[in-house]
mmCIF file of C-alpha atoms and ligand atoms in Angstrom:
data_model
loop_
_atom_site.group_PDB
_atom_site.id
_atom_site.type_symbol
_atom_site.label_atom_id
_atom_site.label_comp_id
_atom_site.label_asym_id
_atom_site.label_seq_id
_atom_site.Cartn_x
_atom_site.Cartn_y
_atom_site.Cartn_z
ATOM 1 C CA MET A 1 68.207 78.041 64.544
ATOM 2 C CA PRO A 2 65.612 78.738 61.573
ATOM 3 C CA PRO A 3 64.773 82.483 60.714
ATOM 4 C CA ASP A 4 61.490 83.832 62.563
ATOM 5 C CA LEU A 5 59.268 84.427 59.767
ATOM 6 C CA HIS A 6 56.852 86.529 62.164
ATOM 7 C CA THR A 7 56.132 90.020 61.019
ATOM 8 C CA GLN A 8 53.980 92.967 62.633
ATOM 9 C CA LEU A 9 51.411 94.836 60.581
ATOM 10 C CA GLY A 10 50.477 97.399 63.268
ATOM 11 C CA PRO A 11 48.559 95.590 65.986
ATOM 12 C CA LEU A 12 48.406 92.589 63.923
ATOM 13 C CA SER A 13 51.138 90.084 63.964
ATOM 14 C CA LEU A 14 51.612 87.448 61.175
ATOM 15 C CA LYS A 15 53.264 84.246 61.422
ATOM 16 C CA ASN A 16 54.924 84.866 58.157
ATOM 17 C CA PRO A 17 54.825 87.687 55.811
ATOM 18 C CA VAL A 18 53.059 85.659 52.985
ATOM 19 C CA MET A 19 49.719 86.556 52.284
ATOM 20 C CA VAL A 20 47.426 86.047 49.304
ATOM 21 C CA ALA A 21 45.924 88.753 47.467
ATOM 22 C CA SER A 22 42.411 89.822 47.250
ATOM 23 C CA GLY A 23 40.319 88.541 44.202
ATOM 24 C CA THR A 24 42.712 85.891 43.585
ATOM 25 C CA PHE A 25 42.267 83.119 46.147
ATOM 26 C CA GLY A 26 38.193 83.376 46.452
ATOM 27 C CA TYR A 27 37.322 82.771 50.154
ATOM 28 C CA GLY A 28 40.082 80.436 50.740
ATOM 29 C CA GLN A 29 38.027 76.760 50.022
ATOM 30 C CA GLU A 30 38.954 75.876 46.445
ATOM 31 C CA TYR A 31 42.831 76.178 47.803
ATOM 32 C CA ASP A 32 42.402 73.866 50.357
ATOM 33 C CA GLN A 33 43.122 70.816 48.073
ATOM 34 C CA TYR A 34 46.518 72.271 47.268
ATOM 35 C CA PHE A 35 47.933 73.183 50.782
ATOM 36 C CA ASP A 36 47.118 74.062 54.513
ATOM 37 C CA ILE A 37 45.671 77.737 54.238
ATOM 38 C CA GLY A 38 46.400 78.354 57.820
ATOM 39 C CA ARG A 39 49.929 78.333 56.969
ATOM 40 C CA LEU A 40 49.636 81.605 55.301
ATOM 41 C CA GLY A 41 50.667 84.913 56.957
ATOM 42 C CA ALA A 42 47.060 85.854 56.073
ATOM 43 C CA VAL A 43 43.871 85.040 53.797
ATOM 44 C CA VAL A 44 42.373 88.311 52.198
ATOM 45 C CA THR A 45 39.104 87.580 50.923
ATOM 46 C CA LYS A 46 37.661 88.654 47.617
ATOM 47 C CA SER A 47 36.355 92.214 47.710
ATOM 48 C CA LEU A 48 32.873 92.266 49.774
ATOM 49 C CA SER A 49 30.238 94.686 49.343
ATOM 50 C CA LYS A 50 27.062 95.016 51.411
ATOM 51 C CA ALA A 51 24.670 93.123 48.606
ATOM 52 C CA PRO A 52 26.010 90.497 46.260
ATOM 53 C CA ARG A 53 27.353 91.654 42.838
ATOM 54 C CA ALA A 54 27.237 89.784 39.347
ATOM 55 C CA GLY A 55 30.166 91.536 38.294
ATOM 56 C CA ASN A 56 30.753 92.878 34.738
ATOM 57 C CA LYS A 57 29.641 90.951 31.400
ATOM 58 C CA PRO A 58 32.377 88.488 29.983
ATOM 59 C CA PRO A 59 34.710 88.298 28.422
ATOM 60 C CA ARG A 60 36.238 89.557 31.927
ATOM 61 C CA LEU A 61 39.980 88.218 31.505
ATOM 62 C CA VAL A 62 42.472 88.516 28.892
ATOM 63 C CA GLU A 63 46.086 87.155 28.955
ATOM 64 C CA THR A 64 49.150 89.454 27.939
ATOM 65 C CA PRO A 65 52.438 88.726 27.742
ATOM 66 C CA ALA A 66 53.596 89.037 31.019
ATOM 67 C CA GLY A 67 50.284 89.579 33.075
ATOM 68 C CA LEU A 68 46.655 89.421 33.335
ATOM 69 C CA LEU A 69 44.024 91.975 32.555
ATOM 70 C CA ASN A 70 40.861 91.870 34.275
ATOM 71 C CA ALA A 71 37.377 93.404 34.638
ATOM 72 C CA ILE A 72 35.752 91.451 37.106
ATOM 73 C CA GLY A 73 33.759 94.070 38.216
ATOM 74 C CA LEU A 74 33.726 92.965 41.959
ATOM 75 C CA GLN A 75 31.569 90.135 41.759
ATOM 76 C CA ASN A 76 31.113 88.583 45.327
ATOM 77 C CA ILE A 77 28.575 87.018 47.756
ATOM 78 C CA GLY A 78 27.853 89.966 49.957
ATOM 79 C CA VAL A 79 29.045 90.470 53.370
ATOM 80 C CA GLU A 80 26.421 88.298 55.030
ATOM 81 C CA ALA A 81 26.784 85.574 52.719
ATOM 82 C CA TYR A 82 30.302 85.428 53.805
ATOM 83 C CA ILE A 83 29.645 85.537 57.120
ATOM 84 C CA ALA A 84 27.202 82.436 57.231
ATOM 85 C CA GLU A 85 28.637 80.494 54.706
ATOM 86 C CA LYS A 86 32.641 80.999 54.089
ATOM 87 C CA ALA A 87 33.926 82.582 57.385
ATOM 88 C CA PRO A 88 33.323 79.195 59.457
ATOM 89 C CA PHE A 89 35.531 77.061 56.860
ATOM 90 C CA LEU A 90 38.436 79.973 57.204
ATOM 91 C CA ARG A 91 38.098 79.640 61.298
ATOM 92 C CA ASP A 92 37.883 75.909 60.890
ATOM 93 C CA ARG A 93 41.639 76.126 59.252
ATOM 94 C CA ASN A 94 42.392 78.130 62.047
ATOM 95 C CA ALA A 95 43.285 80.819 59.232
ATOM 96 C CA THR A 96 44.238 84.534 59.892
ATOM 97 C CA VAL A 97 41.441 86.379 57.900
ATOM 98 C CA VAL A 98 41.719 89.725 56.568
ATOM 99 C CA VAL A 99 38.182 90.968 54.907
ATOM 100 C CA ASN A 100 38.556 93.131 51.992
ATOM 101 C CA ILE A 101 35.837 95.315 51.794
ATOM 102 C CA TYR A 102 34.199 97.614 49.068
ATOM 103 C CA GLY A 103 31.583 100.099 48.873
ATOM 104 C CA TYR A 104 30.122 103.142 47.370
ATOM 105 C CA THR A 105 30.258 105.663 50.247
ATOM 106 C CA PRO A 106 31.697 106.246 53.596
ATOM 107 C CA GLU A 107 28.942 104.842 55.457
ATOM 108 C CA ASP A 108 28.817 101.572 53.189
ATOM 109 C CA TYR A 109 32.626 100.819 54.371
ATOM 110 C CA ALA A 110 31.881 101.567 57.849
ATOM 111 C CA HIS A 111 28.737 99.336 57.793
ATOM 112 C CA LEU A 112 30.980 96.407 56.421
ATOM 113 C CA ALA A 113 33.706 96.914 58.748
ATOM 114 C CA ARG A 114 31.306 96.940 61.538
ATOM 115 C CA ARG A 115 29.799 93.982 60.227
ATOM 116 C CA VAL A 116 33.313 92.058 60.164
ATOM 117 C CA GLU A 117 33.950 93.239 63.635
ATOM 118 C CA GLU A 118 30.832 92.450 65.415
ATOM 119 C CA SER A 119 30.429 88.838 63.775
ATOM 120 C CA GLY A 120 34.250 87.886 64.626
ATOM 121 C CA THR A 121 34.722 86.734 61.292
ATOM 122 C CA GLY A 122 38.152 88.557 60.208
ATOM 123 C CA HIS A 123 41.429 89.690 62.327
ATOM 124 C CA ALA A 124 41.742 92.746 59.950
ATOM 125 C CA ILE A 125 40.049 95.062 57.474
ATOM 126 C CA GLU A 126 41.540 95.653 53.792
ATOM 127 C CA ALA A 127 39.349 98.459 52.507
ATOM 128 C CA ASN A 128 39.401 98.400 48.487
ATOM 129 C CA LEU A 129 39.526 102.223 47.348
ATOM 130 C CA SER A 130 41.310 101.148 44.253
ATOM 131 C CA CYS A 131 38.975 99.184 42.023
ATOM 132 C CA PRO A 132 39.399 100.239 38.371
ATOM 133 C CA ASN A 133 36.428 97.935 37.250
ATOM 134 C CA VAL A 134 33.343 99.811 38.481
ATOM 135 C CA HIS A 135 31.484 102.251 36.466
ATOM 136 C CA ASP A 136 28.677 102.852 38.891
ATOM 137 C CA ALA A 137 31.062 104.192 41.509
ATOM 138 C CA ARG A 138 31.778 107.948 41.192
ATOM 139 C CA THR A 139 33.189 109.867 44.395
ATOM 140 C CA SER A 140 32.238 113.417 45.173
ATOM 141 C CA ARG A 141 35.054 114.685 43.302
ATOM 142 C CA GLY A 142 34.603 112.809 40.257
ATOM 143 C CA ALA A 143 37.036 110.194 40.262
ATOM 144 C CA THR A 144 36.205 106.359 39.710
ATOM 145 C CA MET A 145 38.700 105.528 42.161
ATOM 146 C CA VAL A 146 38.594 107.021 45.723
ATOM 147 C CA SER A 147 42.284 106.692 46.135
ATOM 148 C CA GLN A 148 42.923 108.596 43.389
ATOM 149 C CA VAL A 149 42.160 111.761 45.462
ATOM 150 C CA PRO A 150 44.114 111.843 48.448
ATOM 151 C CA GLU A 151 40.935 113.934 50.210
ATOM 152 C CA THR A 152 38.779 111.609 49.647
ATOM 153 C CA VAL A 153 41.269 108.568 51.099
ATOM 154 C CA LEU A 154 41.239 110.779 54.112
ATOM 155 C CA GLU A 155 37.112 110.803 54.282
ATOM 156 C CA TYR A 156 36.816 107.317 53.774
ATOM 157 C CA THR A 157 39.438 105.992 56.055
ATOM 158 C CA ARG A 158 38.510 108.094 58.912
ATOM 159 C CA ALA A 159 34.676 107.031 58.330
ATOM 160 C CA ILE A 160 36.197 103.061 58.518
ATOM 161 C CA ARG A 161 38.521 103.998 61.598
ATOM 162 C CA GLU A 162 35.695 105.261 63.462
ATOM 163 C CA ALA A 163 33.516 102.105 62.999
ATOM 164 C CA THR A 164 35.957 99.396 63.761
ATOM 165 C CA SER A 165 38.806 98.883 66.139
ATOM 166 C CA LEU A 166 40.109 95.836 64.160
ATOM 167 C CA PRO A 167 43.217 96.586 62.337
ATOM 168 C CA LEU A 168 42.888 98.714 58.966
ATOM 169 C CA TYR A 169 44.937 98.445 55.658
ATOM 170 C CA VAL A 170 43.871 100.734 52.696
ATOM 171 C CA LYS A 171 44.695 99.426 49.674
ATOM 172 C CA LEU A 172 45.750 102.187 47.085
ATOM 173 C CA THR A 173 45.545 102.588 43.396
ATOM 174 C CA PRO A 174 48.848 102.821 41.388
ATOM 175 C CA ASN A 175 46.550 105.213 38.740
ATOM 176 C CA VAL A 176 47.805 108.189 40.412
ATOM 177 C CA LEU A 177 51.000 110.717 39.703
ATOM 178 C CA ASP A 178 52.415 110.282 43.151
ATOM 179 C CA ILE A 179 51.720 107.512 45.529
ATOM 180 C CA ARG A 180 53.005 109.377 48.548
ATOM 181 C CA GLU A 181 49.640 111.543 48.594
ATOM 182 C CA SER A 182 47.415 108.813 48.961
ATOM 183 C CA ALA A 183 49.371 106.817 51.040
ATOM 184 C CA LEU A 184 49.897 109.903 53.302
ATOM 185 C CA ALA A 185 46.414 110.774 53.820
ATOM 186 C CA ALA A 186 45.373 106.878 54.683
ATOM 187 C CA GLU A 187 47.893 107.130 57.674
ATOM 188 C CA GLU A 188 46.848 110.533 58.603
ATOM 189 C CA ALA A 189 43.478 109.267 58.922
ATOM 190 C CA GLY A 190 44.296 106.426 61.056
ATOM 191 C CA ALA A 191 45.113 103.551 59.092
ATOM 192 C CA ASP A 192 47.346 100.847 60.446
ATOM 193 C CA GLY A 193 48.634 99.957 57.269
ATOM 194 C CA VAL A 194 48.335 100.190 53.396
ATOM 195 C CA SER A 195 48.559 97.679 50.524
ATOM 196 C CA LEU A 196 50.376 98.514 47.460
ATOM 197 C CA ILE A 197 49.296 98.176 44.580
ATOM 198 C CA ASN A 198 46.258 97.430 42.997
ATOM 199 C CA THR A 199 46.099 96.695 39.306
ATOM 200 C CA LEU A 200 47.128 99.458 36.570
ATOM 201 C CA LEU A 201 44.691 100.370 33.838
ATOM 202 C CA GLY A 202 45.175 98.931 30.736
ATOM 203 C CA MET A 203 43.249 97.616 27.396
ATOM 204 C CA ALA A 204 43.701 95.395 24.701
ATOM 205 C CA ILE A 205 42.268 95.129 21.038
ATOM 206 C CA ASP A 206 41.779 92.285 18.974
ATOM 207 C CA PRO A 207 43.333 93.550 15.293
ATOM 208 C CA GLU A 208 40.798 90.814 13.486
ATOM 209 C CA THR A 209 37.554 91.898 14.775
ATOM 210 C CA ARG A 210 38.844 95.228 15.887
ATOM 211 C CA LYS A 211 37.134 94.668 19.113
ATOM 212 C CA PRO A 212 38.018 95.255 22.382
ATOM 213 C CA ARG A 213 39.199 91.967 24.117
ATOM 214 C CA LEU A 214 37.117 92.813 27.587
ATOM 215 C CA ALA A 215 33.555 93.511 27.305
ATOM 216 C CA ASN A 216 34.270 96.556 29.749
ATOM 217 C CA ILE A 217 37.021 97.543 27.332
ATOM 218 C CA VAL A 218 39.255 98.904 30.116
ATOM 219 C CA GLY A 219 40.339 96.509 32.767
ATOM 220 C CA GLY A 220 43.163 96.172 35.566
ATOM 221 C CA LEU A 221 46.827 94.906 34.993
ATOM 222 C CA SER A 222 48.176 92.226 37.117
ATOM 223 C CA GLY A 223 51.282 90.010 37.225
ATOM 224 C CA PRO A 224 54.869 90.086 36.386
ATOM 225 C CA ALA A 225 54.383 92.976 33.874
ATOM 226 C CA ILE A 226 53.668 95.408 36.872
ATOM 227 C CA LYS A 227 56.317 94.402 39.256
ATOM 228 C CA PRO A 228 59.206 97.198 38.602
ATOM 229 C CA VAL A 229 56.320 99.708 39.213
ATOM 230 C CA ALA A 230 54.946 98.130 42.513
ATOM 231 C CA VAL A 231 58.436 97.947 43.879
ATOM 232 C CA LYS A 232 58.996 101.719 42.900
ATOM 233 C CA MET A 233 55.701 102.512 44.702
ATOM 234 C CA VAL A 234 56.539 100.481 47.768
ATOM 235 C CA TRP A 235 59.849 102.135 48.199
ATOM 236 C CA ASN A 236 58.478 105.679 47.401
ATOM 237 C CA ALA A 237 55.849 105.154 50.048
ATOM 238 C CA ALA A 238 58.455 103.841 52.682
ATOM 239 C CA GLN A 239 60.353 106.987 52.423
ATOM 240 C CA VAL A 240 57.468 108.985 53.859
ATOM 241 C CA LEU A 241 55.338 106.456 55.978
ATOM 242 C CA ARG A 242 55.589 105.604 59.758
ATOM 243 C CA ILE A 243 52.726 102.774 59.154
ATOM 244 C CA PRO A 244 53.724 99.539 57.689
ATOM 245 C CA ILE A 245 53.143 98.584 53.730
ATOM 246 C CA ILE A 246 51.883 95.457 52.377
ATOM 247 C CA GLY A 247 53.312 95.061 48.803
ATOM 248 C CA MET A 248 52.231 93.060 45.985
ATOM 249 C CA GLY A 249 52.088 93.040 42.312
ATOM 250 C CA GLY A 250 53.474 90.321 40.035
ATOM 251 C CA ILE A 251 55.312 88.222 42.979
ATOM 252 C CA CYS A 252 55.771 84.825 41.675
ATOM 253 C CA THR A 253 59.084 83.721 43.179
ATOM 254 C CA ALA A 254 60.610 84.485 46.948
ATOM 255 C CA ALA A 255 63.125 86.568 45.137
ATOM 256 C CA ASP A 256 60.303 88.843 43.998
ATOM 257 C CA ALA A 257 59.001 88.809 47.692
ATOM 258 C CA VAL A 258 62.611 89.666 48.807
ATOM 259 C CA GLU A 259 62.622 92.650 46.503
ATOM 260 C CA PHE A 260 59.105 93.883 48.037
ATOM 261 C CA LEU A 261 60.859 93.386 51.563
ATOM 262 C CA LEU A 262 64.075 95.111 50.572
ATOM 263 C CA ALA A 263 61.844 98.372 49.189
ATOM 264 C CA GLY A 264 60.238 98.859 52.421
ATOM 265 C CA ALA A 265 57.080 96.281 52.742
ATOM 266 C CA ARG A 266 56.579 94.355 55.957
ATOM 267 C CA ALA A 267 54.539 91.864 53.940
ATOM 268 C CA ILE A 268 53.597 90.663 50.653
ATOM 269 C CA MET A 269 50.691 89.280 48.959
ATOM 270 C CA VAL A 270 50.855 86.700 46.054
ATOM 271 C CA GLY A 271 48.221 87.256 43.368
ATOM 272 C CA SER A 272 47.868 86.508 39.718
ATOM 273 C CA MET A 273 50.581 83.732 40.179
ATOM 274 C CA THR A 274 48.136 81.230 42.192
ATOM 275 C CA PHE A 275 46.368 80.888 38.763
ATOM 276 C CA ARG A 276 49.264 79.433 37.318
ATOM 277 C CA GLN A 277 50.357 77.640 40.256
ATOM 278 C CA PRO A 278 48.237 77.410 43.063
ATOM 279 C CA ASP A 279 50.480 76.308 45.467
ATOM 280 C CA ALA A 280 52.801 79.396 44.825
ATOM 281 C CA PRO A 281 52.426 81.127 48.159
ATOM 282 C CA MET A 282 53.840 77.740 50.152
ATOM 283 C CA ARG A 283 56.780 78.116 47.512
ATOM 284 C CA VAL A 284 57.307 81.564 48.017
ATOM 285 C CA LEU A 285 57.185 81.061 51.952
ATOM 286 C CA ALA A 286 59.763 77.961 51.503
ATOM 287 C CA GLY A 287 61.978 80.097 49.359
ATOM 288 C CA LEU A 288 61.936 83.141 51.538
ATOM 289 C CA GLU A 289 63.074 80.960 54.730
ATOM 290 C CA ASP A 290 65.708 79.574 52.619
ATOM 291 C CA TYR A 291 66.893 82.923 51.428
ATOM 292 C CA MET A 292 66.920 84.421 55.023
ATOM 293 C CA GLU A 293 68.760 81.180 56.267
ATOM 294 C CA ARG A 294 71.588 81.530 53.327
ATOM 295 C CA HIS A 295 71.753 85.574 54.097
ATOM 296 C CA GLY A 296 71.906 85.081 57.858
ATOM 297 C CA PHE A 297 68.860 87.256 58.448
ATOM 298 C CA LYS A 298 67.445 86.128 61.289
ATOM 299 C CA GLU A 299 63.984 87.822 61.685
ATOM 300 C CA VAL A 300 61.959 89.397 58.298
ATOM 301 C CA SER A 301 62.444 92.935 60.018
ATOM 302 C CA GLU A 302 66.229 92.966 59.205
ATOM 303 C CA LEU A 303 64.964 92.597 55.535
ATOM 304 C CA VAL A 304 62.541 95.377 55.464
ATOM 305 C CA GLY A 305 63.723 98.533 53.793
ATOM 306 C CA ALA A 306 67.492 96.982 53.827
ATOM 307 C CA MET A 307 68.150 97.658 50.070
ATOM 308 C CA GLU A 308 71.507 98.669 49.802
ATOM 309 C CA VAL A 309 72.543 101.847 47.764
HETATM 310 C C1 FMN B 1 41.264 88.418 38.540
HETATM 311 C C2 FMN B 1 41.399 89.595 39.957
HETATM 312 C C3 FMN B 1 40.784 89.995 40.802
HETATM 313 C C4 FMN B 1 40.954 90.727 41.601
HETATM 314 N N1 FMN B 1 39.718 91.369 42.420
HETATM 315 C C5 FMN B 1 40.311 92.305 43.334
HETATM 316 C C6 FMN B 1 39.521 92.457 44.504
HETATM 317 O O1 FMN B 1 38.128 92.037 44.623
HETATM 318 N N2 FMN B 1 39.847 93.397 45.235
HETATM 319 C C7 FMN B 1 41.029 93.659 45.406
HETATM 320 O O2 FMN B 1 41.372 95.022 46.275
HETATM 321 N N3 FMN B 1 41.606 93.705 44.586
HETATM 322 C C8 FMN B 1 41.877 92.749 43.739
HETATM 323 N N4 FMN B 1 42.793 92.458 42.416
HETATM 324 C C9 FMN B 1 43.997 92.624 42.720
HETATM 325 C C10 FMN B 1 44.882 91.780 43.468
HETATM 326 O O3 FMN B 1 44.469 91.745 44.680
HETATM 327 C C11 FMN B 1 46.158 92.786 42.910
HETATM 328 O O4 FMN B 1 46.270 93.821 44.193
HETATM 329 C C12 FMN B 1 46.880 92.798 41.776
HETATM 330 O O5 FMN B 1 46.423 91.646 41.223
HETATM 331 C C13 FMN B 1 48.343 92.728 41.893
HETATM 332 O O6 FMN B 1 48.900 91.584 42.424
HETATM 333 P P1 FMN B 1 49.470 90.427 41.279
HETATM 334 O O7 FMN B 1 50.105 91.094 40.070
HETATM 335 O O8 FMN B 1 50.322 89.371 41.998
HETATM 336 O O9 FMN B 1 48.180 89.980 40.893
HETATM 337 C C14 FMN B 1 42.408 91.213 41.809
HETATM 338 C C15 FMN B 1 43.109 91.037 40.626
HETATM 339 C C16 FMN B 1 42.936 90.097 39.758
HETATM 340 C C17 FMN B 1 43.896 89.260 38.775
#
């Protein structure tokens, strides 16, 4: 008997724990030529806002020795264009879809969640409370990222929770002293899970020109460089949360994915690696099944939090 790859993210059952990370998979179409996207545990859309956004000025991407610095600034087509133009393709491919949303106020997020639910274009919502690249955003407490302040995580998550009955995952920033505080705030406000982690703040300077390599100066670091930080944060959060964790940050191989599950994640996302190897999520999935067979695991849940100390 092959292992059972199903995993449960609160009310949502996924056929397997391999998802793709928001902003690294567009709206799915670009990857159709590489593999059947309906085989993923779930597709996660690029963050969608109420109105389309052009994002930041280029250059917006810089390679670093073990990762990627980005300052895209939430370029996206807006929720209405997603509903009209992109969602039909995802439905056609029979994909499980988590719609990632981004707004400036709790009301924006509530509106976006409501539109996704009304239009039937998503199986779940992921609320991005952690974009490092948007300067026009400031919470009432002065932070640029909502999830740097547990009180605003409570406020925003509550507003989204009231607006939708879809499963709700809150994506948190690692740019905090203690991830448990924002994670617990999301749980208290009714989130069905948390997504950990978004990018770590970083920057790079060209010594020849003495100019910053990103037009935005500062960006978010992703890729293998951040994996140990992400695994630790998943483990920290898993010690205190009852709701499930979706882990990500530098996952390139099945062994990386297993690390996150052992640390306490119930599902994982492959992000930057898909730029290097577009079918990486399928390779991770095949490798995970192989790992489970080799080690005698029959269900994904047996792996979750099973680090031996
Ligand atoms: C180019 C790029 C764009 C991203 N855009 C978004 C986004 O729109 N919304 C979001 O929640 N996260 C976004 N992220 C963060 C990823 O979803 C993920 O949390 C992070 O990159 C860590 O995973 P990785 O190391 O596997 O890439 C983006 C990351 C990259 C590299």
